[in-house]
Coordinates of C-alpha atoms and ligand atoms in Angstrom, one line a residue:
Chain A
X1237 CA 99.2 73.9 107.4
X1238 CA 102.8 74.0 105.8
X1239 CA 103.2 73.7 101.5
X1240 CA 105.7 72.9 99.2
X1241 CA 105.9 75.6 96.3
X1242 CA 108.2 75.7 93.2
X1243 CA 108.0 79.5 91.3
X1244 CA 110.8 80.9 89.1
X1245 CA 112.3 84.0 91.1
X1246 CA 114.2 86.0 88.0
X1247 CA 114.8 83.3 86.5
X1248 CA 115.6 80.1 88.5
X1249 CA 113.9 78.0 89.8
X1250 CA 113.1 77.6 93.4
X1251 CA 111.5 75.2 95.9
X1252 CA 110.9 76.2 99.4
X1253 CA 107.7 74.6 101.9
X1254 CA 105.4 78.0 103.8
X1255 CA 102.7 78.3 105.8
X1256 CA 100.3 78.5 103.9
X1257 CA 99.9 82.4 106.3
X1258 CA 103.2 83.5 104.3
X1259 CA 102.7 86.4 101.1
X1260 CA 104.7 86.1 98.3
X1261 CA 106.8 89.0 100.5
X1262 CA 107.6 87.6 103.0
X1263 CA 108.7 84.2 100.6
X1264 CA 111.0 85.9 98.6
X1265 CA 112.1 88.1 101.5
X1266 CA 113.0 85.6 104.2
X1267 CA 112.6 82.9 103.0
X1268 CA 114.3 83.1 99.4
X1269 CA 116.6 85.5 100.5
X1270 CA 115.6 87.6 97.5
X1271 CA 115.8 90.6 98.8
X1272 CA 115.3 93.6 96.5
X1273 CA 110.7 93.5 97.1
X1274 CA 110.7 96.0 99.6
X1275 CA 108.1 95.6 102.8
X1276 CA 106.7 99.8 103.2
X1277 CA 103.1 99.5 104.5
X1278 CA 103.1 95.9 104.0
X1279 CA 98.7 97.0 103.5
X1280 CA 99.1 97.3 100.1
X1281 CA 99.1 101.4 100.0
X1282 CA 102.8 101.8 98.8
X1283 CA 103.9 100.0 96.1
X1284 CA 107.7 98.7 97.5
X1285 CA 106.7 95.0 96.9
X1286 CA 105.4 95.7 93.0
X1287 CA 107.1 92.5 91.8
X1288 CA 105.9 90.7 88.3
X1289 CA 104.0 87.9 88.3
X1290 CA 103.9 85.5 85.4
X1291 CA 104.7 88.5 83.2
X1292 CA 102.5 91.9 85.2
X1293 CA 102.4 93.7 88.5
X1294 CA 101.7 93.2 91.3
X1295 CA 101.9 94.3 94.8
X1296 CA 103.5 90.8 96.7
X1297 CA 102.8 91.8 100.0
X1298 CA 98.5 90.4 99.0
X1299 CA 99.9 87.8 97.4
X1300 CA 99.6 84.1 99.3
X1301 CA 102.6 82.2 98.7
X1302 CA 100.4 78.9 98.3
X1303 CA 98.1 80.7 96.1
X1304 CA 101.6 81.1 93.2
X1305 CA 103.0 77.7 92.9
X1306 CA 104.7 77.6 89.5
X1307 CA 103.9 81.1 89.0
X1308 CA 107.2 82.8 87.3
X1309 CA 108.0 86.0 89.3
X1310 CA 110.5 89.3 88.5
X1311 CA 112.7 91.5 90.9
X1312 CA 113.5 94.6 89.9
X1313 CA 117.2 92.6 90.5
X1314 CA 116.0 90.4 87.3
X1315 CA 114.4 93.3 85.5
X1316 CA 115.4 93.1 82.0
X1317 CA 115.1 96.4 81.6
X1318 CA 118.9 98.0 82.0
X1319 CA 117.3 101.1 79.7
X1320 CA 115.0 102.0 83.0
X1321 CA 117.7 101.6 85.7
X1322 CA 119.7 103.9 83.5
X1323 CA 116.9 106.4 83.2
X1324 CA 116.1 106.1 87.3
X1325 CA 120.2 107.1 87.7
X1326 CA 120.2 109.4 85.0
X1327 CA 117.5 111.6 86.6
X1328 CA 117.6 111.7 90.0
X1329 CA 115.3 109.4 90.3
X1330 CA 115.2 108.5 94.1
X1331 CA 117.0 109.2 97.1
X1332 CA 117.4 106.7 100.1
X1333 CA 116.2 103.5 96.9
X1334 CA 113.9 102.3 99.4
X1335 CA 110.7 102.8 97.3
X1336 CA 113.3 101.9 93.9
X1337 CA 112.9 98.0 93.2
X1338 CA 108.8 98.1 93.1
X1339 CA 108.9 101.5 90.7
X1340 CA 111.2 100.2 88.9
X1341 CA 109.3 96.8 88.0
X1342 CA 105.4 99.2 88.7
X1343 CA 107.7 101.2 85.8
X1344 CA 108.5 98.2 84.0
X1345 CA 104.8 96.7 84.0
X1346 CA 103.8 100.4 83.3
X1347 CA 104.9 100.5 79.9
X1348 CA 103.3 96.9 78.2
X1349 CA 100.6 98.1 79.3
X1350 CA 100.8 101.4 77.8
X1351 CA 102.3 99.4 75.2
X1352 CA 98.8 97.1 74.4
X1353 CA 97.5 100.2 74.8
X1354 CA 95.5 99.7 77.8
X1355 CA 93.6 102.6 79.1
X1356 CA 93.9 105.1 82.3
X1357 CA 91.7 107.4 83.9
X1358 CA 93.1 110.8 82.3
X1359 CA 93.3 108.7 78.8
X1360 CA 91.1 110.8 76.1
X1361 CA 91.6 108.5 73.3
X1362 CA 94.4 106.3 72.8
X1363 CA 96.7 106.9 75.2
X1364 CA 100.0 108.4 75.0
X1365 CA 103.5 108.7 76.5
X1366 CA 103.2 111.7 78.3
X1367 CA 104.0 113.1 82.4
X1368 CA 99.9 112.4 83.7
X1369 CA 99.7 109.9 82.0
X1370 CA 102.8 108.5 84.1
X1371 CA 101.6 109.9 87.4
X1372 CA 98.4 108.6 86.7
X1373 CA 99.3 105.0 86.2
X1374 CA 102.5 105.0 88.4
X1375 CA 100.2 106.5 91.2
X1376 CA 100.1 102.8 93.2
X1377 CA 103.5 104.4 93.8
X1378 CA 104.4 106.0 96.7
X1379 CA 108.1 107.7 97.1
X1380 CA 108.8 109.1 101.0
X1381 CA 111.5 111.5 99.2
X1382 CA 109.4 112.6 96.7
X1383 CA 111.7 111.6 94.2
X1384 CA 108.5 112.0 92.2
X1385 CA 109.6 114.5 89.3
X1386 CA 113.0 112.7 88.5
X1387 CA 110.5 109.4 88.4
X1388 CA 108.6 110.5 85.2
X1389 CA 111.0 112.0 83.7
X1390 CA 113.1 108.2 83.8
X1391 CA 110.2 106.5 82.4
X1392 CA 109.1 109.5 79.7
X1393 CA 113.2 108.8 77.7
X1394 CA 113.2 105.1 78.8
X1395 CA 109.6 105.0 77.1
X1396 CA 110.2 106.9 74.6
Chain B
X360 CA 97.1 85.3 112.1
X361 CA 95.5 82.4 112.2
X362 CA 96.5 79.2 111.3
X363 CA 94.2 78.4 108.1
X364 CA 94.4 74.7 105.2
X365 CA 94.4 76.5 101.6
X366 CA 92.7 74.8 98.7
X367 CA 93.1 75.0 95.2
X368 CA 88.6 75.3 93.9
X369 CA 89.1 72.3 91.6
X370 CA 85.4 73.6 90.2
X371 CA 81.7 74.5 90.7
X372 CA 80.1 73.3 92.5
X373 CA 82.9 71.3 94.9
X374 CA 83.9 74.9 95.6
X375 CA 80.3 75.5 97.0
X376 CA 80.0 72.4 98.2
X377 CA 82.7 72.9 100.8
X378 CA 82.5 76.0 101.6
X379 CA 79.0 74.9 102.5
X380 CA 79.3 73.2 104.4
X381 CA 82.1 74.1 106.2
X382 CA 81.5 77.7 108.7
X383 CA 85.0 79.0 109.2
X384 CA 85.7 78.4 105.1
X385 CA 85.6 81.9 103.2
X386 CA 87.0 82.0 99.1
X387 CA 89.4 83.8 97.7
X388 CA 89.5 85.6 94.8
X389 CA 92.5 88.5 94.2
X390 CA 93.5 89.0 97.5
X391 CA 93.0 92.0 97.4
X392 CA 91.1 92.4 100.4
X393 CA 90.9 88.9 102.2
X394 CA 94.6 88.6 102.8
X395 CA 94.3 92.1 103.8
X396 CA 92.1 91.4 106.7
X397 CA 93.7 88.4 107.0
X398 CA 96.9 90.3 108.3
X399 CA 94.0 92.5 110.3
X400 CA 92.9 89.8 111.6
X401 CA 89.9 90.5 110.4
X402 CA 89.0 87.5 108.9
X403 CA 89.9 84.5 110.6
X404 CA 88.6 80.9 108.5
X405 CA 90.7 78.2 109.4
X406 CA 90.2 77.5 105.1
X407 CA 91.1 79.2 101.9
X408 CA 89.0 77.6 99.5
X409 CA 90.7 79.8 95.7
X410 CA 88.7 80.6 92.8
X411 CA 91.0 81.6 90.5
X412 CA 91.1 78.6 88.2
X413 CA 88.3 78.3 88.0
X414 CA 86.9 78.6 84.1
X415 CA 85.3 81.7 85.1
X416 CA 87.9 84.0 83.2
X417 CA 86.2 85.3 80.1
X418 CA 84.2 88.2 78.2
X419 CA 82.0 87.4 76.1
X420 CA 78.5 87.8 74.3
X421 CA 75.1 86.9 75.6
X422 CA 72.4 86.9 72.9
X423 CA 70.5 89.8 74.0
X424 CA 73.1 92.0 72.3
X425 CA 75.7 92.2 76.2
X426 CA 78.2 90.7 78.4
X427 CA 78.5 88.5 80.7
X428 CA 82.0 89.0 83.0
X429 CA 83.4 86.4 84.2
X430 CA 83.5 86.6 88.9
X431 CA 87.3 85.9 87.7
X432 CA 87.9 88.5 85.5
X433 CA 90.7 91.1 86.2
X434 CA 89.7 94.9 86.8
X435 CA 92.3 96.2 84.7
X436 CA 90.8 93.3 82.0
X437 CA 87.3 95.0 82.0
X438 CA 88.4 98.0 81.9
X439 CA 91.1 97.8 79.0
X440 CA 88.4 95.7 77.1
X441 CA 87.2 96.7 73.6
X442 CA 83.5 95.9 74.0
X443 CA 83.1 97.8 77.7
X444 CA 84.9 100.5 77.2
X445 CA 82.8 101.3 73.5
X446 CA 79.9 100.3 75.2
X447 CA 79.8 100.7 79.0
X448 CA 82.3 104.0 79.2
X449 CA 80.7 104.3 82.4
X450 CA 82.8 100.9 84.1
X451 CA 85.6 101.6 82.1
X452 CA 85.7 104.5 83.8
X453 CA 85.2 103.4 87.7
X454 CA 87.4 100.7 87.5
X455 CA 90.0 102.7 86.2
X456 CA 89.1 105.0 88.9
X457 CA 89.6 102.6 91.8
X458 CA 92.3 101.1 93.5
X459 CA 95.8 100.7 91.7
X460 CA 97.8 99.6 89.0
X461 CA 99.0 96.8 90.9
X462 CA 95.4 96.6 92.0
X463 CA 93.2 96.1 89.2
X464 CA 95.9 93.5 87.9
X465 CA 95.1 91.6 90.7
X466 CA 92.0 92.3 91.6
X467 CA 88.8 90.2 90.8
X468 CA 85.0 91.5 89.5
X469 CA 83.6 89.1 92.2
X470 CA 86.3 90.1 95.0
X471 CA 85.6 93.7 93.8
X472 CA 81.9 93.2 94.0
X473 CA 82.8 92.0 97.6
X474 CA 84.8 94.0 98.8
X475 CA 84.2 95.0 102.2
X476 CA 83.2 98.9 104.4
X477 CA 86.8 100.5 105.2
X478 CA 85.6 102.3 107.7
X479 CA 89.0 102.3 110.0
X480 CA 86.9 101.2 113.4
X481 CA 85.9 97.6 111.2
X482 CA 89.5 97.0 110.3
X483 CA 90.9 97.7 113.8
X484 CA 90.0 94.6 116.0
X485 CA 90.4 97.0 119.0
X486 CA 86.8 99.2 118.8
X487 CA 83.8 98.1 118.8
X488 CA 82.3 97.7 115.6
X489 CA 79.0 96.0 115.2
X490 CA 79.9 94.9 111.7
X491 CA 82.9 93.0 112.7
X492 CA 81.9 92.0 116.3
X493 CA 78.2 92.1 116.7
X494 CA 76.5 94.1 119.3
X495 CA 79.4 95.2 120.5
X496 CA 78.4 99.2 118.9
X497 CA 79.8 101.4 115.9
X498 CA 82.9 103.9 117.6
X499 CA 82.4 105.7 114.1
X500 CA 78.7 107.0 115.4
X501 CA 80.4 109.9 117.8
X502 CA 84.0 109.5 116.2
X503 CA 85.9 109.1 112.7
X504 CA 82.8 108.6 110.6
X505 CA 83.8 112.3 108.0
X506 CA 83.5 109.0 105.2
X507 CA 80.8 107.8 106.2
X508 CA 77.1 107.7 105.6
X509 CA 74.5 110.4 104.6
X510 CA 71.6 107.4 103.5
X511 CA 70.2 104.8 105.0
X512 CA 72.2 104.4 107.2
X513 CA 70.9 103.2 110.8
X514 CA 72.1 103.5 115.1
X515 CA 73.3 100.7 113.9
X516 CA 76.1 100.9 111.6
X517 CA 77.2 104.3 109.3
X518 CA 79.7 103.2 106.5
X519 CA 79.9 103.4 103.3
X520 CA 80.0 100.6 100.9
X521 CA 83.9 100.9 99.0
X522 CA 83.1 99.6 95.7
X523 CA 83.1 102.5 92.4
X524 CA 83.1 99.4 90.7
X525 CA 80.1 98.2 91.8
X526 CA 78.4 102.1 91.3
X527 CA 78.4 101.7 88.0
X528 CA 77.0 97.4 87.8
X529 CA 74.0 98.8 88.8
X530 CA 73.7 102.3 87.2
X531 CA 74.3 99.9 83.9
X532 CA 71.2 97.6 85.6
X533 CA 73.5 94.3 86.0
X534 CA 72.8 91.1 87.9
X535 CA 75.0 88.6 89.4
X536 CA 74.9 84.8 88.6
X537 CA 75.3 83.4 92.1
X538 CA 76.1 79.2 92.4
X539 CA 73.9 78.5 95.5
X540 CA 74.2 75.2 97.7
X541 CA 70.3 74.3 95.5
X542 CA 71.9 75.5 92.0
X543 CA 72.4 78.7 90.0
X544 CA 70.1 82.2 90.4
X545 CA 70.6 85.6 89.6
X546 CA 70.2 88.6 91.5
X547 CA 70.8 91.9 90.4
X548 CA 73.4 94.3 91.8
X549 CA 71.1 96.5 93.0
X550 CA 69.7 93.7 95.8
X551 CA 72.6 92.6 96.0
X552 CA 74.4 95.2 99.0
X553 CA 72.3 95.4 101.9
X554 CA 71.1 98.3 103.9
X555 CA 72.7 98.2 107.3
X556 CA 68.9 97.7 109.9
X557 CA 70.2 95.9 112.2
X558 CA 72.2 93.2 110.7
X559 CA 75.4 95.3 109.8
X560 CA 77.0 92.8 109.8
X561 CA 75.3 90.4 106.3
X562 CA 76.7 93.0 103.8
X563 CA 75.1 90.8 101.2
X564 CA 71.8 89.4 100.8
X565 CA 74.2 86.2 99.9
X566 CA 73.9 82.9 101.5
X567 CA 77.5 81.3 103.2
X568 CA 78.2 78.3 100.5
X569 CA 77.3 80.6 98.1
X570 CA 80.4 82.0 95.0
X571 CA 79.6 84.5 92.4
X572 CA 80.5 82.9 88.8
X573 CA 79.7 86.5 86.7
X574 CA 78.2 89.1 86.2
X575 CA 76.0 90.0 83.7
X576 CA 75.2 93.1 81.7
X577 CA 72.0 93.6 79.6
X578 CA 72.5 95.5 76.0
X579 CA 72.5 99.0 77.3
X580 CA 70.5 101.5 77.5
X581 CA 72.8 104.2 76.3
X582 CA 75.8 104.3 75.6
X583 CA 76.3 107.9 76.6
X584 CA 77.3 107.4 80.3
X585 CA 80.2 108.3 82.5
X586 CA 81.6 108.6 86.2
X587 CA 82.5 110.6 88.1
X588 CA 84.8 110.0 91.3
X589 CA 85.6 112.6 94.3
X590 CA 87.8 111.7 96.6
X591 CA 90.9 113.9 98.7
X592 CA 93.3 113.7 96.3
X593 CA 93.6 113.0 92.4
X594 CA 94.6 109.2 92.0
X595 CA 94.4 106.1 94.6
X596 CA 92.3 107.5 96.9
X597 CA 87.9 105.3 97.7
X598 CA 85.1 108.0 97.2
X599 CA 84.5 110.4 99.1
X600 CA 80.9 109.8 96.9
X601 CA 80.9 109.3 93.4
X602 CA 77.8 109.2 90.2
X603 CA 77.6 106.6 88.1
X604 CA 74.9 107.9 85.5
X605 CA 73.4 106.9 81.9
X606 CA 71.4 108.4 79.9
X607 CA 69.5 108.4 76.9
X608 CA 69.1 111.1 75.4
X609 CA 67.2 112.0 72.3
X610 CA 64.8 114.8 70.3
X611 CA 66.1 117.2 72.9
X612 CA 64.3 115.2 76.0
X613 CA 66.4 112.9 78.2
X614 CA 64.4 109.9 77.4
X615 CA 65.3 107.6 80.2
X616 CA 68.4 107.0 82.5
X617 CA 69.9 105.3 85.4
X618 CA 71.3 106.9 88.1
X619 CA 73.4 105.6 91.0
X620 CA 75.4 106.6 94.0
X621 CA 78.6 105.5 95.1
X622 CA 80.2 107.0 99.6
X623 CA 76.8 107.6 100.7
X624 CA 75.7 104.6 101.8
X625 CA 75.9 101.1 103.2
X626 CA 75.0 100.1 99.3
X627 CA 75.6 101.2 95.7
X628 CA 72.5 104.2 95.9
X629 CA 70.3 104.1 93.2
X630 CA 68.8 107.4 92.6
X631 CA 64.9 106.5 91.3
X632 CA 64.2 109.5 92.4
X633 CA 66.8 111.3 90.6
X634 CA 65.9 109.7 87.7
X635 CA 61.7 110.2 88.1
X636 CA 62.5 114.4 88.2
X637 CA 65.0 113.5 84.6
X638 CA 63.0 111.3 83.2
X639 CA 61.6 114.2 79.0
X640 CA 62.7 116.1 80.4
X641 CA 64.8 119.2 79.1
X642 CA 68.3 119.5 80.0
X643 CA 68.9 122.1 81.7
X644 CA 71.4 123.4 85.1
X645 CA 68.1 123.4 86.9
X646 CA 66.4 119.6 86.1
X647 CA 69.7 118.7 87.0
X648 CA 70.2 121.0 90.3
X649 CA 66.1 119.8 90.5
X650 CA 67.2 116.3 90.5
X651 CA 70.0 116.2 93.0
X652 CA 68.7 118.0 95.5
X653 CA 65.1 115.4 95.0
X654 CA 67.3 112.8 95.7
X655 CA 68.7 114.6 98.5
X656 CA 66.1 115.0 100.0
X657 CA 66.2 112.6 102.0
X658 CA 70.3 113.0 103.3
X659 CA 70.9 112.7 107.1
X660 CA 74.1 113.9 107.2
X661 CA 76.2 112.5 111.0
X662 CA 78.2 116.1 112.4
X663 CA 81.5 115.9 110.4
X664 CA 80.6 114.3 107.1
X665 CA 77.8 117.2 106.1
X666 CA 80.1 118.0 103.8
X667 CA 79.5 115.4 101.4
X668 CA 75.1 116.5 100.3
X669 CA 76.9 119.5 98.4
X670 CA 79.0 117.0 97.3
X671 CA 77.2 114.9 96.8
X672 CA 74.9 116.7 95.4
X673 CA 78.0 119.2 92.5
X674 CA 78.4 116.0 91.6
X675 CA 75.8 115.2 89.8
X676 CA 74.9 117.8 88.2
X677 CA 78.3 118.2 86.9
X678 CA 78.0 114.5 85.5
X679 CA 74.2 115.1 84.6
X680 CA 75.8 118.7 82.9
X681 CA 78.9 116.3 81.1
X682 CA 76.6 113.2 79.8
X683 CA 74.3 115.7 77.4
X684 CA 76.4 118.0 76.5
X685 CA 79.2 115.4 74.8
X686 CA 79.5 111.7 75.2
X687 CA 81.3 111.7 78.4
X688 CA 81.8 113.7 82.1
Ligands
LIG1121 C1 95.4 99.6 99.5 C2 93.7 100.5 97.9 C3 93.2 100.7 97.4 C4 91.8 100.5 97.4 N1 91.2 101.2 96.2 C5 90.8 101.0 95.8 C6 88.9 102.1 95.1 O1 89.4 103.2 95.6 N2 88.5 102.3 94.0 C7 88.2 100.7 95.2 O2 86.9 100.6 93.9 N3 88.3 99.2 95.6 C8 89.5 99.8 95.7 N4 91.0 99.0 96.4 C9 90.3 97.9 96.8 C10 89.8 96.5 95.8 O3 89.8 97.4 94.9 C11 89.2 95.3 96.1 O4 90.2 95.0 97.4 C12 88.8 94.2 95.0 O5 88.3 94.7 94.5 C13 88.9 93.2 96.2 O6 89.1 92.3 95.1 P1 90.0 89.9 95.2 O7 89.5 89.6 93.5 O8 91.2 90.6 95.5 O9 88.7 90.3 96.3 P2 89.5 89.3 97.7 O10 90.2 90.3 98.4 O11 90.4 87.7 96.8 O12 88.4 89.0 98.1 C14 87.0 89.6 98.7 C15 85.6 89.7 99.7 O13 85.7 88.7 98.4 C16 85.3 87.4 98.2 N5 85.2 86.2 97.2 C17 86.1 86.8 96.4 N6 85.4 86.0 94.9 C18 84.4 86.4 95.5 C19 83.6 84.8 94.4 N7 83.8 84.8 93.4 N8 81.9 84.2 95.3 C20 82.4 84.8 96.1 N9 83.2 85.3 97.3 C21 84.0 85.7 95.8 C22 86.2 87.2 99.2 O14 85.2 85.3 100.0 C23 86.2 88.1 100.1 O15 85.5 88.4 101.5 C24 91.3 99.3 97.6 C25 92.4 98.2 97.4 C26 93.5 98.3 98.5 C27 94.1 97.9 99.1
LIG1122 S1 79.7 101.8 110.5 FE1 79.8 100.7 110.8 S2 81.6 99.3 110.2 FE2 82.1 101.4 111.0 S3 82.8 101.2 112.9 FE3 79.9 101.7 112.9 S4 79.6 99.9 112.5 FE4 81.4 99.1 112.6
LIG1123 S1 104.4 97.0 100.9 FE1 103.1 96.8 99.5 S2 101.7 97.6 98.6 FE2 103.2 99.0 99.9
LIG1124 S1 114.0 107.4 97.2 FE1 113.9 107.7 98.9 S2 111.0 106.5 99.1 FE2 111.6 107.1 96.8

């Protein structure tokens, strides 16, 4: 079945007719040519499709596009965080770059969650921007190139 | 994926009438389990009814000193809720031990409770599985079953329930509020999920169309509570075994306690036998070991998951040790 949805993507309003089966990830990439979010596993296991949906980091591969009519989507291409981009470059926080758009969106969402005082599984008392907090909070973003050391350093630097 | 219609639920009663009246209809919440199953053809609905717009997105205090958690409250919001962190640490810890930051931002209370097993055969439609296709057989019993049940299984199914949150809710004596065709009813979380028996296709006692509207937490037995999860890597993995425990410790004795085990059975496993050993006892390594042994005496592991018995014993003893020496394990 078809449905027409209007979403704001990286600040631009877009209207598109989608089959109800279409995920937000496929709507962005295949229907709207917004290719910043990547398809890694398509099952919620890798984080490469991470976007900010109404301000929170989510996995666009497990969201049905039709369920998010009216939503505001921010991808790595529209992320208002140049600092994070610079620290990723400065710290060699990627190699092939495939996971990077998801890492960036996840990092941006994660820094907001930390600012709001949200705990994580390793939090003892008040959460801080320690390496172990970053590792735990970024556990949903895999990197096949293993750039983790750089990713943690980049996020720590950007968050300071 | 087969085609389906999508509808946004306008109000609770209307949603129940719609889904109860349509055998091929399902509720959609965060979608983190359902959308996966749509892609895998494990779920083949012809109508998807989205409940995320219903007014169940709040955590509210109750007159009895407890909390009402709406069915569409996101797992991340619940874990960060100040009252949950302060008075129900076991619940906050269990939620934070599950999935990833992105998934917790999507996942809801109701969806988390009704997520289905991660048994690999259940998720693979090319294999035999009594839960997905009743009567086809169980591929896990003679196949891959490291993650499977050691308690309460049946010859028809040895799957485990994957939720961390549900284990904490059982240890907190929580109740689910359900709206069905014949009105509202309350079901203890402990009675929501079933053992497989000869009907492994039924995860819970709910009827088709039943809508979870909230989870009620009674005032906690004690704020001394903790969740411990043992898994194959330190984050973003399902439990091999887990323990949720709440203990009221006064005058050097365990006045009362509630314990539940995860990763060991088709439902969160309330550890009554262990509780009985602990009640009125003086905390000690021997007491904890006796309690764990009492609970696991009935364990029937499969050829490749016998390690879970020792692991559950160790996890339970360590949780109790942590709880009784400090506030958390
Ligand atoms: C990669 C990955 C790792 C994960 N790791 C963990 C983990 O470590 N621990 C853990 O506990 N979980 C884990 N999960 C599972 C996750 O917690 C669940 O998918 C999530 O909680 C389901 O909630 P949802 O709102 O997205 O449900 P949905 O997918 O929307 O729905 C799930 C089921 O519940 C039904 N439903 C939803 N809401 C209601 C309602 N109000 N009334 C009646 N029926 C309803 C739906 O019809 C569907 O059958 C993981 C998931 C993924 C993808
Ligand atoms: S353990 Fe249960 S879910 Fe897994 S294959 Fe057997 S019947 Fe299916
Ligand atoms: S593509 Fe969405 S999590 Fe892997
Ligand atoms: S940089 Fe290659 S996958 Fe992360």
